[in-house]
PDB file of N, CA and C in Angstrom:
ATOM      1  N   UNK A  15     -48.637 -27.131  32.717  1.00  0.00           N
ATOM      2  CA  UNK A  15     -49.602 -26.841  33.745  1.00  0.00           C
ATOM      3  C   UNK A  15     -48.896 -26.505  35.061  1.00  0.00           C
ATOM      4  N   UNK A  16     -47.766 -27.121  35.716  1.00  0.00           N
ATOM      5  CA  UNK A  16     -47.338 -27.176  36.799  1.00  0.00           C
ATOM      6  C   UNK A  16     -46.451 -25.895  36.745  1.00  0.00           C
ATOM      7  N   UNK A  17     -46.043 -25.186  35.500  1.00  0.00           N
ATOM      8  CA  UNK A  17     -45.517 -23.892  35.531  1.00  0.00           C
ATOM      9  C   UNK A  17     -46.258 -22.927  35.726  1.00  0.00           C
ATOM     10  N   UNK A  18     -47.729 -22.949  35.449  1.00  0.00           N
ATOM     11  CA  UNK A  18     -48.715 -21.765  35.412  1.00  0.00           C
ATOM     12  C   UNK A  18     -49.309 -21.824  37.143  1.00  0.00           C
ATOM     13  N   UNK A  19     -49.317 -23.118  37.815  1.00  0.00           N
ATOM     14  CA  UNK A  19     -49.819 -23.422  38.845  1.00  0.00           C
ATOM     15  C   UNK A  19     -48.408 -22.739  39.883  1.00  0.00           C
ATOM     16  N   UNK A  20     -46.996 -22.892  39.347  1.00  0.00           N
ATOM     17  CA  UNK A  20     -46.022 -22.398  40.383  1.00  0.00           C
ATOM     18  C   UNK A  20     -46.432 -20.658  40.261  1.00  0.00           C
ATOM     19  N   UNK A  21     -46.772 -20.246  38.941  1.00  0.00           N
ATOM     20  CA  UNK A  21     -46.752 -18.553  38.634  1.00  0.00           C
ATOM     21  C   UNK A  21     -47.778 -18.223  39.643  1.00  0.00           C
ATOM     22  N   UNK A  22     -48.556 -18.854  39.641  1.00  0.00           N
ATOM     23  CA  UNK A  22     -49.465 -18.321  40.400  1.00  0.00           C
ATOM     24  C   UNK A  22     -49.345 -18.143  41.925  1.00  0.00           C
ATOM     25  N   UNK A  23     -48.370 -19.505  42.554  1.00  0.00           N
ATOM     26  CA  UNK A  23     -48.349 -19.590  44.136  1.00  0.00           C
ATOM     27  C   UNK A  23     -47.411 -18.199  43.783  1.00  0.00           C
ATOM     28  N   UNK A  24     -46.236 -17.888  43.301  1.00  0.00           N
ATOM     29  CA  UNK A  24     -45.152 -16.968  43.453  1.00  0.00           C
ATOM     30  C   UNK A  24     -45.789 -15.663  43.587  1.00  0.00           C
ATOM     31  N   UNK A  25     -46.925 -15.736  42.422  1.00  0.00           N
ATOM     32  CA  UNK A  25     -47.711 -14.059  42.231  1.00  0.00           C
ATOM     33  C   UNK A  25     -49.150 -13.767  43.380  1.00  0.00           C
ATOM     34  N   UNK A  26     -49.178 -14.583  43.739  1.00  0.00           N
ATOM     35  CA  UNK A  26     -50.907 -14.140  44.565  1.00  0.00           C
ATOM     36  C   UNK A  26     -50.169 -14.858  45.686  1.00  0.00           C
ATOM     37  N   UNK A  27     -50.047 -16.020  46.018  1.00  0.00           N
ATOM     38  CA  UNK A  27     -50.296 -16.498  47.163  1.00  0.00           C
ATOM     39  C   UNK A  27     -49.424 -16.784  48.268  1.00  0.00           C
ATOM     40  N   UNK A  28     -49.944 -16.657  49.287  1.00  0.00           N
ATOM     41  CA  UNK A  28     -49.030 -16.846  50.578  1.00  0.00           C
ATOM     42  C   UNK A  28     -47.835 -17.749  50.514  1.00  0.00           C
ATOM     43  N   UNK A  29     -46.878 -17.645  51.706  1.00  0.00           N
ATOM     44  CA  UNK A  29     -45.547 -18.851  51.538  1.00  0.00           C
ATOM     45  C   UNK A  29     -44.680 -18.388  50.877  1.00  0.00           C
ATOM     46  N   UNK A  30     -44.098 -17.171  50.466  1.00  0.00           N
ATOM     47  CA  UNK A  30     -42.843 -16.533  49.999  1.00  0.00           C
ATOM     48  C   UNK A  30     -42.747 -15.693  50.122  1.00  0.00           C
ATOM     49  N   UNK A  31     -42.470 -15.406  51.289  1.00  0.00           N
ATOM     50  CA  UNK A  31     -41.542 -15.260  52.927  1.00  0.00           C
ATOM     51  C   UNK A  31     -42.184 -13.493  52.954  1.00  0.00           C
ATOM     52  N   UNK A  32     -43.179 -13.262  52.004  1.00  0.00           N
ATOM     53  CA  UNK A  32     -43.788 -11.984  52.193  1.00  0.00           C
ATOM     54  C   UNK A  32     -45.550 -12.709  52.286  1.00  0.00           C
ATOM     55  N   UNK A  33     -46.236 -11.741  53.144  1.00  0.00           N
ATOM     56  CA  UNK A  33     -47.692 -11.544  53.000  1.00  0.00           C
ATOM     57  C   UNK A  33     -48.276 -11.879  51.891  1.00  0.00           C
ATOM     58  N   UNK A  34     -49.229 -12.655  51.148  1.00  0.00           N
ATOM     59  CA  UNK A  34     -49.399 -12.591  49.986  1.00  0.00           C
ATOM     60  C   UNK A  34     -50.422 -11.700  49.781  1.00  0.00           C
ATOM     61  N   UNK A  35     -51.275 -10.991  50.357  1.00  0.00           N
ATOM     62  CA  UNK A  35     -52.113  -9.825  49.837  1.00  0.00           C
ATOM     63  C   UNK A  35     -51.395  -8.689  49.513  1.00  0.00           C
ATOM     64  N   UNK A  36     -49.849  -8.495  50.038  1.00  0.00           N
ATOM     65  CA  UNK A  36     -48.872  -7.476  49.777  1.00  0.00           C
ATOM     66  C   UNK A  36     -47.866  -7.989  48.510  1.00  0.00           C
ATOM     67  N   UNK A  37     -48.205  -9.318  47.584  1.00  0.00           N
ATOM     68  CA  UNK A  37     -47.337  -9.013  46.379  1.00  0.00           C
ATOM     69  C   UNK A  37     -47.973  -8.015  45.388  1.00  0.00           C
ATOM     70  N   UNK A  38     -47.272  -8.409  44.282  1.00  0.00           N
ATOM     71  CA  UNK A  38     -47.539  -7.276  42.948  1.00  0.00           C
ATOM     72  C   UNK A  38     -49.057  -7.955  42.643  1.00  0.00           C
ATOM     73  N   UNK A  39     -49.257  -9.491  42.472  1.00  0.00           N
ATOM     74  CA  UNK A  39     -50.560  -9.068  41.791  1.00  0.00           C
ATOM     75  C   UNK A  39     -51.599  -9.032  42.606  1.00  0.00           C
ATOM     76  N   UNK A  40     -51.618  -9.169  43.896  1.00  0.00           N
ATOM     77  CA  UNK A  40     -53.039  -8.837  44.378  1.00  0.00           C
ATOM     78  C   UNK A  40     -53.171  -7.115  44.952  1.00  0.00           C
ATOM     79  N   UNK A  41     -52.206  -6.343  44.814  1.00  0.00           N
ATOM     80  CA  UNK A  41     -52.080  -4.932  44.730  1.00  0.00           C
ATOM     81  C   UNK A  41     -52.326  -4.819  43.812  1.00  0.00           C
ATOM     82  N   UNK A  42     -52.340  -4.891  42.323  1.00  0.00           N
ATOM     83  CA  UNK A  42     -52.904  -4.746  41.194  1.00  0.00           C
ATOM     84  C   UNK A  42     -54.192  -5.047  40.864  1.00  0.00           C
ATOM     85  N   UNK A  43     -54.871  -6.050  41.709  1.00  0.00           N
ATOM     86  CA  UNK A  43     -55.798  -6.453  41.863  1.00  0.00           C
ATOM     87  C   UNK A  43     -56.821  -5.375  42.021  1.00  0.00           C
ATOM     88  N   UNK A  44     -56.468  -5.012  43.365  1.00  0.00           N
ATOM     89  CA  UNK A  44     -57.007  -4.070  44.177  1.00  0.00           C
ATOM     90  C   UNK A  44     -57.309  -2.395  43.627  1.00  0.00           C
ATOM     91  N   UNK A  45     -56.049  -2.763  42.905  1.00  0.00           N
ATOM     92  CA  UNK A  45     -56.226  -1.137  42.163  1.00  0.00           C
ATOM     93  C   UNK A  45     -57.249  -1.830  41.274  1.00  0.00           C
ATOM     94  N   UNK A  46     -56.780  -2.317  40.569  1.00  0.00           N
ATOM     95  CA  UNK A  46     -57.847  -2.137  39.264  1.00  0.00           C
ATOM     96  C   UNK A  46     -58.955  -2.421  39.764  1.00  0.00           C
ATOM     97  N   UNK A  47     -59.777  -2.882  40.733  1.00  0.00           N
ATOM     98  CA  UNK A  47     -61.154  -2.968  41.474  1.00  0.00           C
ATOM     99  C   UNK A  47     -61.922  -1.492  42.027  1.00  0.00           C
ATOM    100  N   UNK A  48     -60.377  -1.101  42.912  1.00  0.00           N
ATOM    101  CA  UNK A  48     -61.120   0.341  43.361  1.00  0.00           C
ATOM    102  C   UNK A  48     -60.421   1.501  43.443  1.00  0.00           C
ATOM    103  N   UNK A  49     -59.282   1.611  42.234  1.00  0.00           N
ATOM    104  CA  UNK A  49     -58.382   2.461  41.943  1.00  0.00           C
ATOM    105  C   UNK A  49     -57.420   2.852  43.362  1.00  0.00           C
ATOM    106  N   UNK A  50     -56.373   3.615  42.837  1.00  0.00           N
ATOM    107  CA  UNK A  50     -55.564   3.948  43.674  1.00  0.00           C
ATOM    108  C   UNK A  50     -56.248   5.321  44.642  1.00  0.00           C
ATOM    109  N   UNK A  51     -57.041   5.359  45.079  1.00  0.00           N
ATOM    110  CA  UNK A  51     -57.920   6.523  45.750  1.00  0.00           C
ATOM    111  C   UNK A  51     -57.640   6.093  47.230  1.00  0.00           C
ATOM    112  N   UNK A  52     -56.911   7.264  48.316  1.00  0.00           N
ATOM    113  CA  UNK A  52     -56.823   6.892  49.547  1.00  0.00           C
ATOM    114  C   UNK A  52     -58.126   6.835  49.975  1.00  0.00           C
ATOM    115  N   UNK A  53     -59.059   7.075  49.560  1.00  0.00           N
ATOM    116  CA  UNK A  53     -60.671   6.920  50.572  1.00  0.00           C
ATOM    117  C   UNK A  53     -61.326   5.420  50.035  1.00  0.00           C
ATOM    118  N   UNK A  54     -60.461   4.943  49.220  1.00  0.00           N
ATOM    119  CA  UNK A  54     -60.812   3.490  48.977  1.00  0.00           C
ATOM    120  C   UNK A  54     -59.736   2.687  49.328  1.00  0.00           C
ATOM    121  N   UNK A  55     -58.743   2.887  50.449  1.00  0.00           N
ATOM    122  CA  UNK A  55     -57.474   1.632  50.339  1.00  0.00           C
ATOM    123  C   UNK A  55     -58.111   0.652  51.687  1.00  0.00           C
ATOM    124  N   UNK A  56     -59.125   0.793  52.756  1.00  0.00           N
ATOM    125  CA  UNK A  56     -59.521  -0.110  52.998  1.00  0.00           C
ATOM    126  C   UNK A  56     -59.987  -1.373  51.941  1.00  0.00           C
ATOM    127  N   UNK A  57     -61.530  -0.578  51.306  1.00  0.00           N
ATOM    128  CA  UNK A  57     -61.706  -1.555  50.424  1.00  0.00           C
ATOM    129  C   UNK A  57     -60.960  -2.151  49.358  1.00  0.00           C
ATOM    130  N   UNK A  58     -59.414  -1.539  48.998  1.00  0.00           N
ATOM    131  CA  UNK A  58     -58.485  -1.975  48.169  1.00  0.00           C
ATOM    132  C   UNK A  58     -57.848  -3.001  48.876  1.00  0.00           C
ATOM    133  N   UNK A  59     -57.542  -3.050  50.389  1.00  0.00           N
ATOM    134  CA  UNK A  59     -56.734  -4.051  51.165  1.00  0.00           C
ATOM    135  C   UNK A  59     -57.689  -5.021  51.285  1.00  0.00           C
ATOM    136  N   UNK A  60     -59.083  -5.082  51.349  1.00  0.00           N
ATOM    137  CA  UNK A  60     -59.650  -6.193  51.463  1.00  0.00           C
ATOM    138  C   UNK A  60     -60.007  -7.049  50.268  1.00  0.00           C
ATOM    139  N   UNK A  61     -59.921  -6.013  49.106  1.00  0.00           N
ATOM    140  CA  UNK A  61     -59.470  -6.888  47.307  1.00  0.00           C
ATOM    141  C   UNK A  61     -58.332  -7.786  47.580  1.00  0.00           C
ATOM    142  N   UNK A  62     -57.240  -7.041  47.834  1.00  0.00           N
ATOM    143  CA  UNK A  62     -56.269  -7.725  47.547  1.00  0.00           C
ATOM    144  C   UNK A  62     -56.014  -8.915  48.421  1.00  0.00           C
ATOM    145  N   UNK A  63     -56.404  -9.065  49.912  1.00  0.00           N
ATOM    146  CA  UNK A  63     -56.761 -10.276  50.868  1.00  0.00           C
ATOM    147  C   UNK A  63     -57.335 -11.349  50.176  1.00  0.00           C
ATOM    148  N   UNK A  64     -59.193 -11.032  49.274  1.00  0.00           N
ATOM    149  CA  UNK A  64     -59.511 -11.946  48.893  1.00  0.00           C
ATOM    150  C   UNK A  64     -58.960 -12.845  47.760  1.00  0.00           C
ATOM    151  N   UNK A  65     -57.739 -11.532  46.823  1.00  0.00           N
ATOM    152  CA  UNK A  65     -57.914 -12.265  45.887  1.00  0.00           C
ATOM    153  C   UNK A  65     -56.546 -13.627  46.211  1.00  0.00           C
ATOM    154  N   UNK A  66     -56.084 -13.134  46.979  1.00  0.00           N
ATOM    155  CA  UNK A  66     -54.870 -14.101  48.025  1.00  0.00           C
ATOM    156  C   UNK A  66     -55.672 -14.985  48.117  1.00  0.00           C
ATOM    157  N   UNK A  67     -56.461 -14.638  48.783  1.00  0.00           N
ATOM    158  CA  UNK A  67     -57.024 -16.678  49.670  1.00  0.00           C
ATOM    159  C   UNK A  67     -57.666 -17.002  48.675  1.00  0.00           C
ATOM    160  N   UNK A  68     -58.412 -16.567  47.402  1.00  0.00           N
ATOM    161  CA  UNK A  68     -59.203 -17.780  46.735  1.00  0.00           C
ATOM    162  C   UNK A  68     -58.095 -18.409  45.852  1.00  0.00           C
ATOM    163  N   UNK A  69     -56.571 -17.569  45.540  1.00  0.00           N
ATOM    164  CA  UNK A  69     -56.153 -18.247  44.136  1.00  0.00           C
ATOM    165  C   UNK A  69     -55.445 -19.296  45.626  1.00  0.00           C
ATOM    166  N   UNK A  70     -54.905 -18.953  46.758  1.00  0.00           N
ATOM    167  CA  UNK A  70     -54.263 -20.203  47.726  1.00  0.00           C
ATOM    168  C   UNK A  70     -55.368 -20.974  48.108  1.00  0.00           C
ATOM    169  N   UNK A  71     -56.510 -20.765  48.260  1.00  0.00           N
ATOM    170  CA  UNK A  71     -57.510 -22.053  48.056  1.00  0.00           C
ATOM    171  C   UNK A  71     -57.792 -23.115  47.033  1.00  0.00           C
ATOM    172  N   UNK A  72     -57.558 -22.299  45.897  1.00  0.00           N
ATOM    173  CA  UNK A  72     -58.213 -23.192  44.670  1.00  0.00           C
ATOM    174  C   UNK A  72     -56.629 -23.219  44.200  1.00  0.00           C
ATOM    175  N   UNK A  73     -55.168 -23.382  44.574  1.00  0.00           N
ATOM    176  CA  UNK A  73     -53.862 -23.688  44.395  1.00  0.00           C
ATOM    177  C   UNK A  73     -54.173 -25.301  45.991  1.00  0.00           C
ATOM    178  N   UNK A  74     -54.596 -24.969  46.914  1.00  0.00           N
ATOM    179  CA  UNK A  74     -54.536 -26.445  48.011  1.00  0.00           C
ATOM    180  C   UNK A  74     -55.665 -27.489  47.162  1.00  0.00           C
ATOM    181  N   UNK A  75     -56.632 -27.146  46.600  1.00  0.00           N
ATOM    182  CA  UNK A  75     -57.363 -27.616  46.610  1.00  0.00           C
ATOM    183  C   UNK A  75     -56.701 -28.631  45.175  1.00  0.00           C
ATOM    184  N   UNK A  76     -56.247 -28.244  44.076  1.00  0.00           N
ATOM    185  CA  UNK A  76     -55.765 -28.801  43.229  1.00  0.00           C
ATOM    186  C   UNK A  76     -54.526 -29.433  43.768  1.00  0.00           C
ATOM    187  N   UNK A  77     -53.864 -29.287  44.514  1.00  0.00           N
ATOM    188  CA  UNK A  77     -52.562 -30.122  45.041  1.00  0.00           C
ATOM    189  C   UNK A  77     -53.498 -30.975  46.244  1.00  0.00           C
ATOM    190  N   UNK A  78     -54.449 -31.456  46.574  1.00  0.00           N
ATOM    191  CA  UNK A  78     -55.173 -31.880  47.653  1.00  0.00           C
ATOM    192  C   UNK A  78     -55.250 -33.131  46.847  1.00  0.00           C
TER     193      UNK A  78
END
């Protein structure tokens, strides 16, 4: 469990030492929500934001 819980802070969430809406999987996120289309990379940057804070919410909330 505590390996799938580290994959996850490393892949989505904030605290390694980059942005976490700018790693690989919440850019992947984002594409696969609203494709790689420049008239959708607002709504692609705000995919990939949310999907940051809910997996670092529900990652505090289980270490809480």
């Amino acid at each position: 469990m505590h390996a799938g819980l580290d994959a996850l802070q490393r892949k989505f969430a904030e605290g390694n030492g980059v942005e976490g809406y700018l790693l690989t999987s919440p850019v992947l996120y984002g594409q696969f929500m609203h494709g790689k289309n420049e008239d959708t990379s607002d709504e692609q940057i705000q995919a990939q934001r949310f999907a940051t804070g809910l997996v670092t919410e529900v990652l505090r909330l289980i270490h809480a």
